[in-house]
Amino acid sequence: MRKDLLPGEQVITVTRPQPRKLFFPGLLFIVAPALGAFASAWIVKGEPARLVPLITEEWTIWLVAVCAGAVAWILLGYCLPRVLRWHATRYVLTSRRIVARYGMLRRRDMQILLASVHHIGVSQSLWQRILRSGNISLDTGQGADAVIPDVPEAVRFRNFVLDAIDDLPPGVVFEADRAQQLAGDAQYYRPRDMGEQWDPREGGRDER
């Protein structure tokens, strides 16, 4: 990420989605091989022939291969892709923008300039409140909020964003004004230049 920084830009924090979605893949990563080994031992002992007399010893190697294939499919087809998908997702907050990157081979980036953010919201489900994660929505005045899902320590991350916005240098042009700038009628302002204290938090003033 550092090689992609703009001149004067600094990385504030880097995080990944809350790893709660890795619970079941992690559980299967432990349970599946154990069950596969138990089933293979049960087959080698000839127990299937007691249940189904048509199954002879010639079936043993094939039944063991089926168990091994099932375990491999669970580990490589279910667990590994989810772990790689989580590991390849990064949320980066810099002194100028928020960058969300998804994917390894097929990468998708979402970048939002802090100067264009008018409002920051945090929504949490019950599990997210217990784990202190949440979905952060960013209102950039473009008609639809940009959402960063399942951010760990969501409230703290939001406070980092608010601090970064407060530290923006004077003369920042908001994204909503870029069209006017191209037309030769841009307005250069900061929120505090409007004559009152600006508080991007919902429902009150910034008391930090």
Tab-separated table of C-alpha atoms in Angstrom:
chain	number	residue	atom	x	y	z
A	1	MET	CA	0.000	0.000	0.000
A	2	ARG	CA	2.816	2.408	0.800
A	3	LYS	CA	4.024	2.454	-2.802
A	4	ASP	CA	0.550	3.650	-3.832
A	5	LEU	CA	0.518	6.620	-1.453
A	6	LEU	CA	0.192	10.140	-2.779
A	7	PRO	CA	2.826	12.748	-1.931
A	8	GLY	CA	2.431	13.694	1.726
A	9	GLU	CA	-0.094	10.905	2.382
A	10	GLN	CA	0.368	8.679	5.433
A	11	VAL	CA	-1.201	5.373	6.444
A	12	ILE	CA	-3.203	5.675	9.674
A	13	THR	CA	-4.468	2.126	10.108
A	14	VAL	CA	-4.868	-1.120	8.161
A	15	THR	CA	-7.378	-3.791	9.113
A	16	ARG	CA	-9.379	-6.715	7.729
A	17	PRO	CA	-13.011	-7.768	8.201
A	18	GLN	CA	-13.929	-9.165	11.591
A	19	PRO	CA	-12.887	-12.865	11.438
A	20	ARG	CA	-16.165	-14.233	12.836
A	21	LYS	CA	-17.004	-15.665	9.398
A	22	LEU	CA	-13.978	-17.949	9.735
A	23	PHE	CA	-15.494	-19.786	12.694
A	24	PHE	CA	-17.187	-22.560	10.689
A	25	PRO	CA	-14.303	-22.974	8.199
A	26	GLY	CA	-11.913	-23.216	11.155
A	27	LEU	CA	-14.158	-25.717	12.907
A	28	LEU	CA	-14.452	-27.859	9.780
A	29	PHE	CA	-10.683	-27.650	9.268
A	30	ILE	CA	-10.302	-29.509	12.574
A	31	VAL	CA	-13.370	-31.751	12.552
A	32	ALA	CA	-13.315	-32.938	8.909
A	33	PRO	CA	-9.881	-34.675	9.011
A	34	ALA	CA	-10.765	-36.293	12.346
A	35	LEU	CA	-14.045	-37.649	10.988
A	36	GLY	CA	-12.318	-38.759	7.784
A	37	ALA	CA	-9.684	-40.681	9.733
A	38	PHE	CA	-12.328	-42.273	11.944
A	39	ALA	CA	-14.429	-43.309	8.928
A	40	SER	CA	-11.381	-44.719	7.122
A	41	ALA	CA	-10.412	-46.809	10.153
A	42	TRP	CA	-14.003	-48.020	10.452
A	43	ILE	CA	-13.958	-49.080	6.793
A	44	VAL	CA	-10.574	-50.834	7.027
A	45	LYS	CA	-11.852	-52.921	9.931
A	46	GLY	CA	-14.554	-54.297	7.643
A	47	GLU	CA	-17.471	-52.748	9.523
A	48	PRO	CA	-19.392	-51.768	6.333
A	49	ALA	CA	-19.697	-55.464	5.395
A	50	ARG	CA	-21.636	-56.088	8.600
A	51	LEU	CA	-24.172	-53.444	7.648
A	52	VAL	CA	-24.358	-54.271	3.938
A	53	PRO	CA	-23.293	-57.851	3.114
A	54	LEU	CA	-22.841	-56.926	-0.573
A	55	ILE	CA	-19.833	-54.793	0.323
A	56	THR	CA	-16.708	-56.940	0.067
A	57	GLU	CA	-13.054	-56.247	0.852
A	58	GLU	CA	-12.561	-55.078	-2.736
A	59	TRP	CA	-14.650	-52.036	-1.866
A	60	THR	CA	-12.358	-50.990	0.964
A	61	ILE	CA	-9.856	-48.973	-1.052
A	62	TRP	CA	-12.632	-47.173	-2.911
A	63	LEU	CA	-14.529	-46.298	0.241
A	64	VAL	CA	-11.349	-44.963	1.854
A	65	ALA	CA	-10.686	-42.930	-1.300
A	66	VAL	CA	-14.205	-41.460	-1.047
A	67	CYS	CA	-13.533	-40.419	2.557
A	68	ALA	CA	-10.214	-38.845	1.606
A	69	GLY	CA	-11.819	-37.038	-1.340
A	70	ALA	CA	-14.616	-35.699	0.842
A	71	VAL	CA	-12.114	-34.342	3.372
A	72	ALA	CA	-10.013	-32.773	0.601
A	73	TRP	CA	-13.102	-31.132	-0.913
A	74	ILE	CA	-14.105	-29.665	2.449
A	75	LEU	CA	-10.612	-28.309	3.115
A	76	LEU	CA	-9.757	-27.086	-0.388
A	77	GLY	CA	-13.205	-26.290	-1.722
A	78	TYR	CA	-14.837	-24.743	1.323
A	79	CYS	CA	-12.345	-23.747	4.027
A	80	LEU	CA	-9.396	-22.512	1.958
A	81	PRO	CA	-11.334	-20.136	-0.371
A	82	ARG	CA	-13.001	-18.443	2.585
A	83	VAL	CA	-9.734	-17.992	4.429
A	84	LEU	CA	-8.042	-16.588	1.310
A	85	ARG	CA	-10.993	-14.279	0.639
A	86	TRP	CA	-10.791	-12.913	4.177
A	87	HIS	CA	-7.001	-12.557	4.023
A	88	ALA	CA	-7.176	-10.741	0.676
A	89	THR	CA	-9.639	-8.123	1.984
A	90	ARG	CA	-8.063	-5.033	3.503
A	91	TYR	CA	-9.425	-1.740	4.756
A	92	VAL	CA	-6.828	1.032	4.674
A	93	LEU	CA	-7.315	4.470	6.183
A	94	THR	CA	-4.810	7.121	5.175
A	95	SER	CA	-4.591	10.808	5.893
A	96	ARG	CA	-6.485	11.534	2.643
A	97	ARG	CA	-8.696	8.561	1.736
A	98	ILE	CA	-10.251	5.249	2.652
A	99	VAL	CA	-9.285	2.282	0.494
A	100	ALA	CA	-11.114	-1.062	0.544
A	101	ARG	CA	-9.398	-3.815	-1.432
A	102	TYR	CA	-10.941	-7.185	-2.234
A	103	GLY	CA	-9.504	-10.278	-3.934
A	104	MET	CA	-6.078	-11.654	-4.813
A	105	LEU	CA	-6.126	-12.747	-8.451
A	106	ARG	CA	-9.121	-10.617	-9.372
A	107	ARG	CA	-8.697	-7.440	-7.357
A	108	ARG	CA	-11.414	-4.883	-6.769
A	109	ASP	CA	-10.685	-1.536	-5.118
A	110	MET	CA	-12.966	1.102	-3.647
A	111	GLN	CA	-11.407	4.458	-2.803
A	112	ILE	CA	-13.137	7.370	-1.085
A	113	LEU	CA	-11.519	10.730	-0.518
A	114	LEU	CA	-11.972	11.956	3.043
A	115	ALA	CA	-12.699	15.413	1.715
A	116	SER	CA	-15.848	14.084	0.058
A	117	VAL	CA	-17.308	12.453	3.184
A	118	HIS	CA	-20.252	14.398	4.636
A	119	HIS	CA	-21.560	11.852	7.123
A	120	ILE	CA	-20.350	8.602	8.717
A	121	GLY	CA	-22.740	6.009	10.077
A	122	VAL	CA	-22.202	2.734	11.933
A	123	SER	CA	-24.798	-0.053	11.861
A	124	GLN	CA	-24.469	-3.215	13.936
A	125	SER	CA	-26.327	-6.478	14.242
A	126	LEU	CA	-26.541	-8.290	17.573
A	127	TRP	CA	-23.466	-10.415	16.871
A	128	GLN	CA	-21.585	-7.395	15.597
A	129	ARG	CA	-22.351	-5.497	18.796
A	130	ILE	CA	-21.075	-8.425	20.863
A	131	LEU	CA	-17.872	-8.587	18.787
A	132	ARG	CA	-17.642	-4.767	18.512
A	133	SER	CA	-17.629	-4.832	14.717
A	134	GLY	CA	-20.035	-3.086	12.357
A	135	ASN	CA	-20.833	-1.824	8.885
A	136	ILE	CA	-19.586	1.694	8.205
A	137	SER	CA	-21.555	3.781	5.716
A	138	LEU	CA	-20.021	6.870	4.134
A	139	ASP	CA	-22.236	9.565	2.648
A	140	THR	CA	-20.348	11.309	-0.146
A	141	GLY	CA	-23.306	13.213	-1.567
A	142	GLN	CA	-23.438	11.030	-4.684
A	143	GLY	CA	-26.939	9.687	-4.052
A	144	ALA	CA	-25.891	6.353	-2.488
A	145	ASP	CA	-23.816	5.547	0.589
A	146	ALA	CA	-20.593	3.587	0.266
A	147	VAL	CA	-20.585	0.721	2.773
A	148	ILE	CA	-17.526	-0.960	4.283
A	149	PRO	CA	-18.811	-4.240	5.774
A	150	ASP	CA	-17.910	-5.903	9.055
A	151	VAL	CA	-15.149	-3.545	10.187
A	152	PRO	CA	-13.589	-4.656	13.503
A	153	GLU	CA	-13.694	-2.044	16.268
A	154	ALA	CA	-16.137	-0.107	14.086
A	155	VAL	CA	-16.637	2.813	16.479
A	156	ARG	CA	-12.904	3.244	16.939
A	157	PHE	CA	-12.364	3.088	13.170
A	158	ARG	CA	-15.039	5.749	12.705
A	159	ASN	CA	-13.268	7.974	15.232
A	160	PHE	CA	-10.023	7.520	13.300
A	161	VAL	CA	-11.834	8.675	10.161
A	162	LEU	CA	-13.256	11.712	11.952
A	163	ASP	CA	-9.813	12.633	13.283
A	164	ALA	CA	-8.344	12.303	9.788
A	165	ILE	CA	-11.076	14.564	8.391
A	166	ASP	CA	-10.367	17.149	11.094
A	167	ASP	CA	-6.674	17.050	10.179
A	168	LEU	CA	-7.250	17.731	6.487
A	169	PRO	CA	-5.291	20.796	5.349
A	170	PRO	CA	-7.104	24.066	4.545
A	171	GLY	CA	-8.301	24.535	0.992
A	172	VAL	CA	-9.611	20.995	0.454
A	173	VAL	CA	-12.113	20.776	-2.400
A	174	PHE	CA	-15.062	18.493	-1.745
A	175	GLU	CA	-15.985	15.952	-4.382
A	176	ALA	CA	-19.369	17.586	-4.843
A	177	ASP	CA	-17.579	20.752	-6.000
A	178	ARG	CA	-15.309	19.138	-8.573
A	179	ALA	CA	-17.871	19.501	-11.349
A	180	GLN	CA	-18.141	23.217	-10.598
A	181	GLN	CA	-14.362	23.458	-10.579
A	182	LEU	CA	-14.222	22.067	-14.100
A	183	ALA	CA	-16.756	24.680	-15.101
A	184	GLY	CA	-14.595	27.412	-13.581
A	185	ASP	CA	-16.843	28.074	-10.615
A	186	ALA	CA	-15.334	25.958	-7.859
A	187	GLN	CA	-15.794	26.935	-4.216
A	188	TYR	CA	-12.894	26.229	-1.928
A	189	TYR	CA	-13.990	25.759	1.650
A	190	ARG	CA	-13.668	23.691	4.755
A	191	PRO	CA	-16.615	22.851	6.998
A	192	ARG	CA	-15.478	25.271	9.690
A	193	ASP	CA	-15.403	28.100	7.127
A	194	MET	CA	-19.204	28.025	7.048
A	195	GLY	CA	-19.306	29.940	10.323
A	196	GLU	CA	-20.151	27.165	12.803
A	197	GLN	CA	-18.599	24.094	14.356
A	198	TRP	CA	-18.922	21.119	12.025
A	199	ASP	CA	-19.746	17.799	13.615
A	200	PRO	CA	-19.919	14.782	11.298
A	201	ARG	CA	-21.197	12.595	14.125
A	202	GLU	CA	-24.897	11.933	14.084
A	203	GLY	CA	-26.952	13.494	16.846
A	204	GLY	CA	-24.498	15.819	18.543
A	205	ARG	CA	-21.303	17.772	18.638
A	206	ASP	CA	-17.816	16.346	18.523
A	207	GLU	CA	-16.559	16.293	22.082
A	208	ARG	CA	-13.242	14.645	21.404
